[in-house]
Amino acid sequence: MSSVVVAGSFNVDHVWRCDALPAPGATIAGRYSTGPGGKGFNQAVAAGRAGAQTSFVCALGADAGGALARQLAAADGIALVAEASDEPTGTAGIYVDGRGRNSIVIGAGANASLSMGFVAANAALVSAAKVLLAQLESPVETIEAALALAREAGVLTMLNAAPANAPSTIGLLKLADVLTPNETEFAALLGRHVGERIEADDVATLDGASLHALCRKLSGNTVVVTLGAVGVFVSHDEDKLRGDSQPYYRVAAESVQVVDTTGAGDAFNGALAASLAQAPEASFIKHVRFANQYAARSTENEGAALSMPKMTPADA
């Protein structure tokens, strides 16, 4: 039995590190590396390394990328459940500047093949989990089906509504017991579903009451907005505080030597899912503090999936 099931994407990352992110029309020098990524796989690795027994539901091509996914999942003790696709395994081109900031271009490939039928065929796996975690690099109707299946079985559902330009519906958001956008994704969701226009850079500057009010408009469940170097904002339904003493609060960012922020949001999500699965009776703020520490630690290393530290809630 898996305590965390992650439904989502696997990519082979192609990474260029350079002093500054390339401007349109520019040709610059950089240092190249490649490795595993994809929001789903990153989060699955984080959940596993944070101590949760983890399964990863995905779609892979019959190519070297698919073989890499299987090899790495086995090495990390992740139970890989993959739908076969005629498309190549997903890829991502990532540029990282000297300050650790990144720009990313994704080729969905096999990730776009993950089907509702495959999720339904693995209903027993999903229903037996403690937490289902999903993102939006896979078809939205498949992710909605996975969340609905988990919700019906009484499994805690988490949705990382990323990337910001991914399609979504208000029905999809309602299926998430815990919704975890970053500031860019939060602003996009507000504009799309609530009609509230706010710049992503302004989200972190809002006072707590105003940000809480926007979260309540977006979802009737818990919303966790990750704010990068500023930290995390948590907003609960006032009738469901998940063990917390207040409906909204901030958790400050950890102080670390940042090398690469790629995958930091995925680190947070995987660690939060793992902590919730391992100690469901603990207050929500304890889970958030652990996930915050875990994500900060992940930025001290280069890469996405491979940057995830081995750190459990007991170590925090």
PDB file of C-alpha atoms in Angstrom:
ATOM      1  CA  MET A   1       0.000   0.000   0.000  1.00  0.00           C
ATOM      2  CA  SER A   2       1.320   3.469  -0.938  1.00  0.00           C
ATOM      3  CA  SER A   3       0.832   6.297   1.530  1.00  0.00           C
ATOM      4  CA  VAL A   4       1.285   8.848  -1.295  1.00  0.00           C
ATOM      5  CA  VAL A   5       0.212   8.385  -4.911  1.00  0.00           C
ATOM      6  CA  VAL A   6       1.486  11.020  -7.336  1.00  0.00           C
ATOM      7  CA  ALA A   7      -0.271  11.293 -10.701  1.00  0.00           C
ATOM      8  CA  GLY A   8       1.621  13.343 -13.242  1.00  0.00           C
ATOM      9  CA  SER A   9       4.499  13.961 -15.584  1.00  0.00           C
ATOM     10  CA  PHE A  10       8.015  12.703 -16.201  1.00  0.00           C
ATOM     11  CA  ASN A  11      10.440  14.716 -18.327  1.00  0.00           C
ATOM     12  CA  VAL A  12      14.036  14.390 -19.358  1.00  0.00           C
ATOM     13  CA  ASP A  13      15.494  17.794 -18.461  1.00  0.00           C
ATOM     14  CA  HIS A  14      18.050  19.500 -20.679  1.00  0.00           C
ATOM     15  CA  VAL A  15      19.671  22.236 -18.596  1.00  0.00           C
ATOM     16  CA  TRP A  16      21.860  25.176 -19.582  1.00  0.00           C
ATOM     17  CA  ARG A  17      23.488  27.221 -16.807  1.00  0.00           C
ATOM     18  CA  CYS A  18      24.551  30.724 -17.779  1.00  0.00           C
ATOM     19  CA  ASP A  19      25.311  34.093 -16.175  1.00  0.00           C
ATOM     20  CA  ALA A  20      22.022  35.610 -17.349  1.00  0.00           C
ATOM     21  CA  LEU A  21      18.877  34.194 -18.934  1.00  0.00           C
ATOM     22  CA  PRO A  22      19.046  34.538 -22.746  1.00  0.00           C
ATOM     23  CA  ALA A  23      17.220  37.520 -24.232  1.00  0.00           C
ATOM     24  CA  PRO A  24      15.246  37.169 -27.511  1.00  0.00           C
ATOM     25  CA  GLY A  25      17.658  36.908 -30.435  1.00  0.00           C
ATOM     26  CA  ALA A  26      20.708  36.461 -28.209  1.00  0.00           C
ATOM     27  CA  THR A  27      23.272  33.666 -28.362  1.00  0.00           C
ATOM     28  CA  ILE A  28      25.162  33.150 -25.114  1.00  0.00           C
ATOM     29  CA  ALA A  29      27.565  30.609 -23.646  1.00  0.00           C
ATOM     30  CA  GLY A  30      26.465  28.157 -20.965  1.00  0.00           C
ATOM     31  CA  ARG A  31      27.177  24.846 -19.278  1.00  0.00           C
ATOM     32  CA  TYR A  32      24.969  21.886 -20.274  1.00  0.00           C
ATOM     33  CA  SER A  33      23.699  18.963 -18.237  1.00  0.00           C
ATOM     34  CA  THR A  34      20.788  16.553 -18.440  1.00  0.00           C
ATOM     35  CA  GLY A  35      18.765  14.616 -15.895  1.00  0.00           C
ATOM     36  CA  PRO A  36      15.273  13.583 -14.778  1.00  0.00           C
ATOM     37  CA  GLY A  37      12.450  16.027 -14.085  1.00  0.00           C
ATOM     38  CA  GLY A  38       8.781  16.694 -14.697  1.00  0.00           C
ATOM     39  CA  LYS A  39       6.606  18.033 -11.905  1.00  0.00           C
ATOM     40  CA  GLY A  40       5.074  14.641 -11.190  1.00  0.00           C
ATOM     41  CA  PHE A  41       8.355  12.775 -10.938  1.00  0.00           C
ATOM     42  CA  ASN A  42      10.026  15.565  -8.958  1.00  0.00           C
ATOM     43  CA  GLN A  43       7.189  15.457  -6.438  1.00  0.00           C
ATOM     44  CA  ALA A  44       7.223  11.670  -6.270  1.00  0.00           C
ATOM     45  CA  VAL A  45      10.964  11.649  -5.545  1.00  0.00           C
ATOM     46  CA  ALA A  46      10.491  14.341  -2.889  1.00  0.00           C
ATOM     47  CA  ALA A  47       7.648  12.399  -1.245  1.00  0.00           C
ATOM     48  CA  GLY A  48       9.711   9.220  -1.214  1.00  0.00           C
ATOM     49  CA  ARG A  49      12.854  10.864   0.122  1.00  0.00           C
ATOM     50  CA  ALA A  50      10.724  12.607   2.756  1.00  0.00           C
ATOM     51  CA  GLY A  51       9.784   9.195   4.121  1.00  0.00           C
ATOM     52  CA  ALA A  52       6.498   8.267   2.433  1.00  0.00           C
ATOM     53  CA  GLN A  53       5.900   5.002   0.611  1.00  0.00           C
ATOM     54  CA  THR A  54       5.229   6.419  -2.843  1.00  0.00           C
ATOM     55  CA  SER A  55       3.691   5.332  -6.135  1.00  0.00           C
ATOM     56  CA  PHE A  56       3.951   7.356  -9.345  1.00  0.00           C
ATOM     57  CA  VAL A  57       1.268   7.105 -12.054  1.00  0.00           C
ATOM     58  CA  CYS A  58       2.459   8.468 -15.392  1.00  0.00           C
ATOM     59  CA  ALA A  59       2.825   7.850 -19.152  1.00  0.00           C
ATOM     60  CA  LEU A  60       6.157   7.028 -20.793  1.00  0.00           C
ATOM     61  CA  GLY A  61       7.485   6.482 -24.289  1.00  0.00           C
ATOM     62  CA  ALA A  62       9.340   3.345 -25.402  1.00  0.00           C
ATOM     63  CA  ASP A  63      12.651   5.182 -25.492  1.00  0.00           C
ATOM     64  CA  ALA A  64      15.722   6.045 -23.433  1.00  0.00           C
ATOM     65  CA  GLY A  65      13.741   8.596 -21.419  1.00  0.00           C
ATOM     66  CA  GLY A  66      11.220   5.974 -20.390  1.00  0.00           C
ATOM     67  CA  ALA A  67      13.992   3.571 -19.456  1.00  0.00           C
ATOM     68  CA  LEU A  68      15.604   6.316 -17.357  1.00  0.00           C
ATOM     69  CA  ALA A  69      12.336   6.896 -15.488  1.00  0.00           C
ATOM     70  CA  ARG A  70      12.020   3.216 -14.636  1.00  0.00           C
ATOM     71  CA  GLN A  71      15.636   2.950 -13.539  1.00  0.00           C
ATOM     72  CA  LEU A  72      15.519   6.010 -11.294  1.00  0.00           C
ATOM     73  CA  ALA A  73      12.154   5.137  -9.769  1.00  0.00           C
ATOM     74  CA  ALA A  74      13.458   1.689  -8.853  1.00  0.00           C
ATOM     75  CA  ALA A  75      16.611   3.193  -7.330  1.00  0.00           C
ATOM     76  CA  ASP A  76      14.492   5.502  -5.145  1.00  0.00           C
ATOM     77  CA  GLY A  77      12.019   2.806  -4.123  1.00  0.00           C
ATOM     78  CA  ILE A  78       9.141   4.454  -5.998  1.00  0.00           C
ATOM     79  CA  ALA A  79       6.499   2.107  -7.423  1.00  0.00           C
ATOM     80  CA  LEU A  80       6.228   3.233 -11.059  1.00  0.00           C
ATOM     81  CA  VAL A  81       2.864   2.644 -12.753  1.00  0.00           C
ATOM     82  CA  ALA A  82       3.278   3.770 -16.361  1.00  0.00           C
ATOM     83  CA  GLU A  83       0.891   3.876 -19.302  1.00  0.00           C
ATOM     84  CA  ALA A  84       2.688   3.010 -22.550  1.00  0.00           C
ATOM     85  CA  SER A  85       2.677   5.786 -25.166  1.00  0.00           C
ATOM     86  CA  ASP A  86       3.647   5.958 -28.827  1.00  0.00           C
ATOM     87  CA  GLU A  87       4.889   9.499 -28.183  1.00  0.00           C
ATOM     88  CA  PRO A  88       8.437  10.187 -26.972  1.00  0.00           C
ATOM     89  CA  THR A  89       8.930  10.591 -23.235  1.00  0.00           C
ATOM     90  CA  GLY A  90       8.411  14.199 -22.149  1.00  0.00           C
ATOM     91  CA  THR A  91      11.271  16.703 -22.284  1.00  0.00           C
ATOM     92  CA  ALA A  92      12.080  20.117 -20.841  1.00  0.00           C
ATOM     93  CA  GLY A  93      14.614  22.787 -21.794  1.00  0.00           C
ATOM     94  CA  ILE A  94      15.744  24.711 -18.693  1.00  0.00           C
ATOM     95  CA  TYR A  95      17.898  27.837 -18.476  1.00  0.00           C
ATOM     96  CA  VAL A  96      19.336  28.740 -15.050  1.00  0.00           C
ATOM     97  CA  ASP A  97      21.080  32.063 -14.407  1.00  0.00           C
ATOM     98  CA  GLY A  98      23.821  32.955 -11.946  1.00  0.00           C
ATOM     99  CA  ARG A  99      21.259  33.842  -9.266  1.00  0.00           C
ATOM    100  CA  GLY A 100      19.510  30.466  -9.472  1.00  0.00           C
ATOM    101  CA  ARG A 101      16.462  31.774 -11.377  1.00  0.00           C
ATOM    102  CA  ASN A 102      15.125  29.724 -14.272  1.00  0.00           C
ATOM    103  CA  SER A 103      13.092  29.747 -17.480  1.00  0.00           C
ATOM    104  CA  ILE A 104      11.602  26.482 -18.776  1.00  0.00           C
ATOM    105  CA  VAL A 105      10.135  25.196 -22.047  1.00  0.00           C
ATOM    106  CA  ILE A 106       8.305  21.836 -21.911  1.00  0.00           C
ATOM    107  CA  GLY A 107       7.556  19.286 -24.629  1.00  0.00           C
ATOM    108  CA  ALA A 108       4.696  17.176 -23.248  1.00  0.00           C
ATOM    109  CA  GLY A 109       5.286  14.093 -25.412  1.00  0.00           C
ATOM    110  CA  ALA A 110       4.012  10.976 -23.633  1.00  0.00           C
ATOM    111  CA  ASN A 111       2.710  13.027 -20.711  1.00  0.00           C
ATOM    112  CA  ALA A 112      -0.197  14.102 -22.913  1.00  0.00           C
ATOM    113  CA  SER A 113      -1.160  10.415 -23.298  1.00  0.00           C
ATOM    114  CA  LEU A 114      -2.004   9.740 -19.647  1.00  0.00           C
ATOM    115  CA  SER A 115      -5.624   8.645 -19.912  1.00  0.00           C
ATOM    116  CA  MET A 116      -8.714   8.541 -17.735  1.00  0.00           C
ATOM    117  CA  GLY A 117      -8.994   4.835 -18.530  1.00  0.00           C
ATOM    118  CA  PHE A 118      -5.524   4.147 -17.155  1.00  0.00           C
ATOM    119  CA  VAL A 119      -6.342   6.011 -13.950  1.00  0.00           C
ATOM    120  CA  ALA A 120      -9.596   4.037 -13.641  1.00  0.00           C
ATOM    121  CA  ALA A 121      -7.676   0.792 -14.147  1.00  0.00           C
ATOM    122  CA  ASN A 122      -5.541   1.738 -11.137  1.00  0.00           C
ATOM    123  CA  ALA A 123      -8.454   2.741  -8.921  1.00  0.00           C
ATOM    124  CA  ALA A 124      -7.449   0.289  -6.193  1.00  0.00           C
ATOM    125  CA  LEU A 125      -4.008   1.894  -5.908  1.00  0.00           C
ATOM    126  CA  VAL A 126      -5.453   5.404  -5.646  1.00  0.00           C
ATOM    127  CA  SER A 127      -8.216   4.411  -3.219  1.00  0.00           C
ATOM    128  CA  ALA A 128      -5.767   2.740  -0.817  1.00  0.00           C
ATOM    129  CA  ALA A 129      -3.524   5.834  -0.517  1.00  0.00           C
ATOM    130  CA  LYS A 130      -3.557   8.393   2.271  1.00  0.00           C
ATOM    131  CA  VAL A 131      -2.749  11.313  -0.048  1.00  0.00           C
ATOM    132  CA  LEU A 132      -3.159  11.778  -3.800  1.00  0.00           C
ATOM    133  CA  LEU A 133      -0.977  14.536  -5.265  1.00  0.00           C
ATOM    134  CA  ALA A 134      -1.413  15.799  -8.836  1.00  0.00           C
ATOM    135  CA  GLN A 135      -0.287  18.643 -11.097  1.00  0.00           C
ATOM    136  CA  LEU A 136      -1.365  19.961 -14.533  1.00  0.00           C
ATOM    137  CA  GLU A 137       1.386  18.799 -16.908  1.00  0.00           C
ATOM    138  CA  SER A 138      -0.922  15.886 -17.813  1.00  0.00           C
ATOM    139  CA  PRO A 139      -4.386  16.091 -19.456  1.00  0.00           C
ATOM    140  CA  VAL A 140      -6.700  18.057 -17.191  1.00  0.00           C
ATOM    141  CA  GLU A 141      -9.570  15.579 -17.603  1.00  0.00           C
ATOM    142  CA  THR A 142      -7.296  12.743 -16.423  1.00  0.00           C
ATOM    143  CA  ILE A 143      -6.148  14.696 -13.378  1.00  0.00           C
ATOM    144  CA  GLU A 144      -9.753  15.597 -12.573  1.00  0.00           C
ATOM    145  CA  ALA A 145     -10.697  11.907 -12.800  1.00  0.00           C
ATOM    146  CA  ALA A 146      -7.859  10.945 -10.448  1.00  0.00           C
ATOM    147  CA  LEU A 147      -8.861  13.589  -7.903  1.00  0.00           C
ATOM    148  CA  ALA A 148     -12.524  12.572  -8.094  1.00  0.00           C
ATOM    149  CA  LEU A 149     -11.657   8.912  -7.607  1.00  0.00           C
ATOM    150  CA  ALA A 150      -9.513   9.735  -4.579  1.00  0.00           C
ATOM    151  CA  ARG A 151     -12.111  12.071  -3.091  1.00  0.00           C
ATOM    152  CA  GLU A 152     -14.797   9.381  -3.417  1.00  0.00           C
ATOM    153  CA  ALA A 153     -12.528   6.943  -1.550  1.00  0.00           C
ATOM    154  CA  GLY A 154     -11.894   9.418   1.279  1.00  0.00           C
ATOM    155  CA  VAL A 155      -8.264  10.019   0.275  1.00  0.00           C
ATOM    156  CA  LEU A 156      -6.813  13.486   0.999  1.00  0.00           C
ATOM    157  CA  THR A 157      -6.410  15.264  -2.350  1.00  0.00           C
ATOM    158  CA  MET A 158      -3.685  17.770  -3.216  1.00  0.00           C
ATOM    159  CA  LEU A 159      -3.512  19.745  -6.463  1.00  0.00           C
ATOM    160  CA  ASN A 160      -0.469  21.742  -7.462  1.00  0.00           C
ATOM    161  CA  ALA A 161      -2.151  23.875 -10.153  1.00  0.00           C
ATOM    162  CA  ALA A 162       1.002  24.239 -12.214  1.00  0.00           C
ATOM    163  CA  PRO A 163       2.122  25.433 -14.684  1.00  0.00           C
ATOM    164  CA  ALA A 164       0.238  28.739 -14.637  1.00  0.00           C
ATOM    165  CA  ASN A 165      -0.883  28.497 -18.266  1.00  0.00           C
ATOM    166  CA  ALA A 166      -2.367  25.000 -17.879  1.00  0.00           C
ATOM    167  CA  PRO A 167      -6.142  24.748 -18.422  1.00  0.00           C
ATOM    168  CA  SER A 168      -8.288  24.289 -15.326  1.00  0.00           C
ATOM    169  CA  THR A 169     -11.911  24.396 -14.234  1.00  0.00           C
ATOM    170  CA  ILE A 170     -13.530  25.510 -11.009  1.00  0.00           C
ATOM    171  CA  GLY A 171     -14.799  21.934 -10.660  1.00  0.00           C
ATOM    172  CA  LEU A 172     -11.218  20.689 -10.745  1.00  0.00           C
ATOM    173  CA  LEU A 173     -10.192  23.135  -8.018  1.00  0.00           C
ATOM    174  CA  LYS A 174     -13.093  22.075  -5.812  1.00  0.00           C
ATOM    175  CA  LEU A 175     -11.793  18.487  -5.877  1.00  0.00           C
ATOM    176  CA  ALA A 176      -8.584  19.562  -4.104  1.00  0.00           C
ATOM    177  CA  ASP A 177      -8.647  19.392  -0.311  1.00  0.00           C
ATOM    178  CA  VAL A 178      -5.345  21.293  -0.474  1.00  0.00           C
ATOM    179  CA  LEU A 179      -4.588  23.611  -3.416  1.00  0.00           C
ATOM    180  CA  THR A 180      -0.938  24.695  -3.742  1.00  0.00           C
ATOM    181  CA  PRO A 181      -0.252  27.368  -6.395  1.00  0.00           C
ATOM    182  CA  ASN A 182       2.770  29.640  -6.421  1.00  0.00           C
ATOM    183  CA  GLU A 183       2.187  33.392  -6.782  1.00  0.00           C
ATOM    184  CA  THR A 184       2.154  33.262 -10.611  1.00  0.00           C
ATOM    185  CA  GLU A 185      -0.271  30.332 -10.679  1.00  0.00           C
ATOM    186  CA  PHE A 186      -2.425  31.945  -7.979  1.00  0.00           C
ATOM    187  CA  ALA A 187      -2.749  35.156 -10.000  1.00  0.00           C
ATOM    188  CA  ALA A 188      -3.627  33.160 -13.120  1.00  0.00           C
ATOM    189  CA  LEU A 189      -6.288  31.132 -11.281  1.00  0.00           C
ATOM    190  CA  LEU A 190      -7.849  34.279  -9.826  1.00  0.00           C
ATOM    191  CA  GLY A 191      -8.059  35.893 -13.252  1.00  0.00           C
ATOM    192  CA  ARG A 192      -9.468  32.768 -14.880  1.00  0.00           C
ATOM    193  CA  HIS A 193     -11.994  31.642 -12.273  1.00  0.00           C
ATOM    194  CA  VAL A 194     -12.794  34.595 -10.013  1.00  0.00           C
ATOM    195  CA  GLY A 195     -12.390  37.603 -12.305  1.00  0.00           C
ATOM    196  CA  GLU A 196      -9.858  39.196  -9.943  1.00  0.00           C
ATOM    197  CA  ARG A 197      -6.881  40.793 -11.711  1.00  0.00           C
ATOM    198  CA  ILE A 198      -3.648  40.954  -9.745  1.00  0.00           C
ATOM    199  CA  GLU A 199      -0.011  40.943 -10.796  1.00  0.00           C
ATOM    200  CA  ALA A 200       1.938  37.928  -9.618  1.00  0.00           C
ATOM    201  CA  ASP A 201       4.634  40.181  -8.131  1.00  0.00           C
ATOM    202  CA  ASP A 202       1.999  41.875  -5.968  1.00  0.00           C
ATOM    203  CA  VAL A 203       0.641  38.700  -4.349  1.00  0.00           C
ATOM    204  CA  ALA A 204       3.319  38.534  -1.641  1.00  0.00           C
ATOM    205  CA  THR A 205       2.851  42.210  -0.752  1.00  0.00           C
ATOM    206  CA  LEU A 206      -0.839  41.865   0.124  1.00  0.00           C
ATOM    207  CA  ASP A 207      -1.789  41.989   3.793  1.00  0.00           C
ATOM    208  CA  GLY A 208      -2.904  38.703   5.295  1.00  0.00           C
ATOM    209  CA  ALA A 209      -6.621  39.510   5.441  1.00  0.00           C
ATOM    210  CA  SER A 210      -6.733  40.567   1.777  1.00  0.00           C
ATOM    211  CA  LEU A 211      -4.803  37.522   0.586  1.00  0.00           C
ATOM    212  CA  HIS A 212      -6.997  35.253   2.717  1.00  0.00           C
ATOM    213  CA  ALA A 213     -10.125  36.797   1.172  1.00  0.00           C
ATOM    214  CA  LEU A 214      -8.818  36.077  -2.335  1.00  0.00           C
ATOM    215  CA  CYS A 215      -8.019  32.494  -1.372  1.00  0.00           C
ATOM    216  CA  ARG A 216     -11.560  32.050  -0.037  1.00  0.00           C
ATOM    217  CA  LYS A 217     -12.986  33.280  -3.345  1.00  0.00           C
ATOM    218  CA  LEU A 218     -10.883  30.738  -5.220  1.00  0.00           C
ATOM    219  CA  SER A 219     -11.517  27.640  -3.094  1.00  0.00           C
ATOM    220  CA  GLY A 220     -13.637  26.509  -0.182  1.00  0.00           C
ATOM    221  CA  ASN A 221     -10.800  24.271   0.971  1.00  0.00           C
ATOM    222  CA  THR A 222      -7.229  24.911   2.147  1.00  0.00           C
ATOM    223  CA  VAL A 223      -5.074  27.056  -0.144  1.00  0.00           C
ATOM    224  CA  VAL A 224      -1.291  27.166   0.272  1.00  0.00           C
ATOM    225  CA  VAL A 225       0.385  29.893  -1.807  1.00  0.00           C
ATOM    226  CA  THR A 226       4.132  29.386  -2.130  1.00  0.00           C
ATOM    227  CA  LEU A 227       5.930  32.733  -2.419  1.00  0.00           C
ATOM    228  CA  GLY A 228       9.537  31.769  -3.144  1.00  0.00           C
ATOM    229  CA  ALA A 229      12.016  33.773  -1.097  1.00  0.00           C
ATOM    230  CA  VAL A 230       9.147  35.359   0.869  1.00  0.00           C
ATOM    231  CA  GLY A 231       7.888  32.049   2.249  1.00  0.00           C
ATOM    232  CA  VAL A 232       4.404  30.516   2.294  1.00  0.00           C
ATOM    233  CA  PHE A 233       0.855  31.761   2.934  1.00  0.00           C
ATOM    234  CA  VAL A 234      -1.809  29.368   4.257  1.00  0.00           C
ATOM    235  CA  SER A 235      -5.570  29.998   4.073  1.00  0.00           C
ATOM    236  CA  HIS A 236      -8.173  27.637   5.564  1.00  0.00           C
ATOM    237  CA  ASP A 237     -11.924  27.525   5.502  1.00  0.00           C
ATOM    238  CA  GLU A 238     -12.803  28.887   8.954  1.00  0.00           C
ATOM    239  CA  ASP A 239     -14.848  25.753   9.664  1.00  0.00           C
ATOM    240  CA  LYS A 240     -11.959  23.422   8.778  1.00  0.00           C
ATOM    241  CA  LEU A 241      -8.652  24.614  10.234  1.00  0.00           C
ATOM    242  CA  ARG A 242      -6.901  21.213   9.974  1.00  0.00           C
ATOM    243  CA  GLY A 243      -5.588  21.432  13.517  1.00  0.00           C
ATOM    244  CA  ASP A 244      -4.386  25.045  13.223  1.00  0.00           C
ATOM    245  CA  SER A 245      -5.392  27.794  15.639  1.00  0.00           C
ATOM    246  CA  GLN A 246      -6.086  30.453  13.013  1.00  0.00           C
ATOM    247  CA  PRO A 247      -7.617  30.537   9.526  1.00  0.00           C
ATOM    248  CA  TYR A 248      -4.650  32.182   7.813  1.00  0.00           C
ATOM    249  CA  TYR A 249      -0.973  32.823   8.457  1.00  0.00           C
ATOM    250  CA  ARG A 250       2.459  33.145   6.873  1.00  0.00           C
ATOM    251  CA  VAL A 251       5.507  30.944   7.304  1.00  0.00           C
ATOM    252  CA  ALA A 252       8.774  32.712   6.552  1.00  0.00           C
ATOM    253  CA  ALA A 253      11.288  31.318   4.085  1.00  0.00           C
ATOM    254  CA  GLU A 254      14.283  29.398   5.387  1.00  0.00           C
ATOM    255  CA  SER A 255      17.731  30.987   5.065  1.00  0.00           C
ATOM    256  CA  VAL A 256      19.893  28.908   2.699  1.00  0.00           C
ATOM    257  CA  GLN A 257      22.634  29.340   0.098  1.00  0.00           C
ATOM    258  CA  VAL A 258      20.616  29.082  -3.120  1.00  0.00           C
ATOM    259  CA  VAL A 259      22.290  27.292  -6.020  1.00  0.00           C
ATOM    260  CA  ASP A 260      19.300  26.388  -8.207  1.00  0.00           C
ATOM    261  CA  THR A 261      15.574  26.983  -7.603  1.00  0.00           C
ATOM    262  CA  THR A 262      14.498  24.447 -10.256  1.00  0.00           C
ATOM    263  CA  GLY A 263      12.082  22.023  -8.629  1.00  0.00           C
ATOM    264  CA  ALA A 264      11.762  23.925  -5.339  1.00  0.00           C
ATOM    265  CA  GLY A 265       7.976  24.103  -5.648  1.00  0.00           C
ATOM    266  CA  ASP A 266       7.896  20.399  -6.415  1.00  0.00           C
ATOM    267  CA  ALA A 267      10.048  19.725  -3.361  1.00  0.00           C
ATOM    268  CA  PHE A 268       7.535  21.625  -1.221  1.00  0.00           C
ATOM    269  CA  ASN A 269       4.569  19.722  -2.624  1.00  0.00           C
ATOM    270  CA  GLY A 270       6.129  16.283  -2.340  1.00  0.00           C
ATOM    271  CA  ALA A 271       7.307  16.937   1.207  1.00  0.00           C
ATOM    272  CA  LEU A 272       3.917  18.337   2.238  1.00  0.00           C
ATOM    273  CA  ALA A 273       2.157  15.253   0.871  1.00  0.00           C
ATOM    274  CA  ALA A 274       4.622  12.962   2.629  1.00  0.00           C
ATOM    275  CA  SER A 275       4.231  14.737   5.942  1.00  0.00           C
ATOM    276  CA  LEU A 276       0.423  14.726   5.727  1.00  0.00           C
ATOM    277  CA  ALA A 277       0.469  10.993   4.939  1.00  0.00           C
ATOM    278  CA  GLN A 278       2.813  10.104   7.777  1.00  0.00           C
ATOM    279  CA  ALA A 279       1.226  12.165  10.539  1.00  0.00           C
ATOM    280  CA  PRO A 280      -2.360  13.024   9.551  1.00  0.00           C
ATOM    281  CA  GLU A 281      -3.217  13.938  13.145  1.00  0.00           C
ATOM    282  CA  ALA A 282      -0.594  16.732  13.343  1.00  0.00           C
ATOM    283  CA  SER A 283      -1.539  20.384  12.897  1.00  0.00           C
ATOM    284  CA  PHE A 284      -1.293  21.651   9.340  1.00  0.00           C
ATOM    285  CA  ILE A 285       1.309  24.271  10.247  1.00  0.00           C
ATOM    286  CA  LYS A 286       3.718  21.500  11.269  1.00  0.00           C
ATOM    287  CA  HIS A 287       3.389  19.937   7.829  1.00  0.00           C
ATOM    288  CA  VAL A 288       3.917  23.314   6.144  1.00  0.00           C
ATOM    289  CA  ARG A 289       6.999  24.090   8.216  1.00  0.00           C
ATOM    290  CA  PHE A 290       8.561  20.771   7.270  1.00  0.00           C
ATOM    291  CA  ALA A 291       7.741  21.236   3.581  1.00  0.00           C
ATOM    292  CA  ASN A 292       9.180  24.759   3.746  1.00  0.00           C
ATOM    293  CA  GLN A 293      12.443  23.454   5.215  1.00  0.00           C
ATOM    294  CA  TYR A 294      12.574  20.630   2.706  1.00  0.00           C
ATOM    295  CA  ALA A 295      12.065  22.961  -0.273  1.00  0.00           C
ATOM    296  CA  ALA A 296      14.769  25.305   0.987  1.00  0.00           C
ATOM    297  CA  ARG A 297      17.222  22.433   1.289  1.00  0.00           C
ATOM    298  CA  SER A 298      16.455  21.373  -2.296  1.00  0.00           C
ATOM    299  CA  THR A 299      17.716  24.720  -3.644  1.00  0.00           C
ATOM    300  CA  GLU A 300      21.193  24.074  -2.251  1.00  0.00           C
ATOM    301  CA  ASN A 301      21.825  21.506  -5.010  1.00  0.00           C
ATOM    302  CA  GLU A 302      21.691  21.614  -8.797  1.00  0.00           C
ATOM    303  CA  GLY A 303      18.936  19.863 -10.719  1.00  0.00           C
ATOM    304  CA  ALA A 304      15.288  18.969 -10.215  1.00  0.00           C
ATOM    305  CA  ALA A 305      14.465  15.412  -9.124  1.00  0.00           C
ATOM    306  CA  LEU A 306      18.062  14.655  -8.196  1.00  0.00           C
ATOM    307  CA  SER A 307      18.263  17.739  -5.951  1.00  0.00           C
ATOM    308  CA  MET A 308      15.654  16.394  -3.534  1.00  0.00           C
ATOM    309  CA  PRO A 309      17.225  15.812  -0.122  1.00  0.00           C
ATOM    310  CA  LYS A 310      16.721  12.736   2.026  1.00  0.00           C
ATOM    311  CA  MET A 311      15.025  14.402   4.969  1.00  0.00           C
ATOM    312  CA  THR A 312      11.993  13.148   6.878  1.00  0.00           C
ATOM    313  CA  PRO A 313       9.713  15.064   9.266  1.00  0.00           C
ATOM    314  CA  ALA A 314      11.592  13.442  12.144  1.00  0.00           C
ATOM    315  CA  ASP A 315      14.787  15.143  10.927  1.00  0.00           C
ATOM    316  CA  ALA A 316      13.272  18.643  10.822  1.00  0.00           C
TER     317      ALA A 316
END
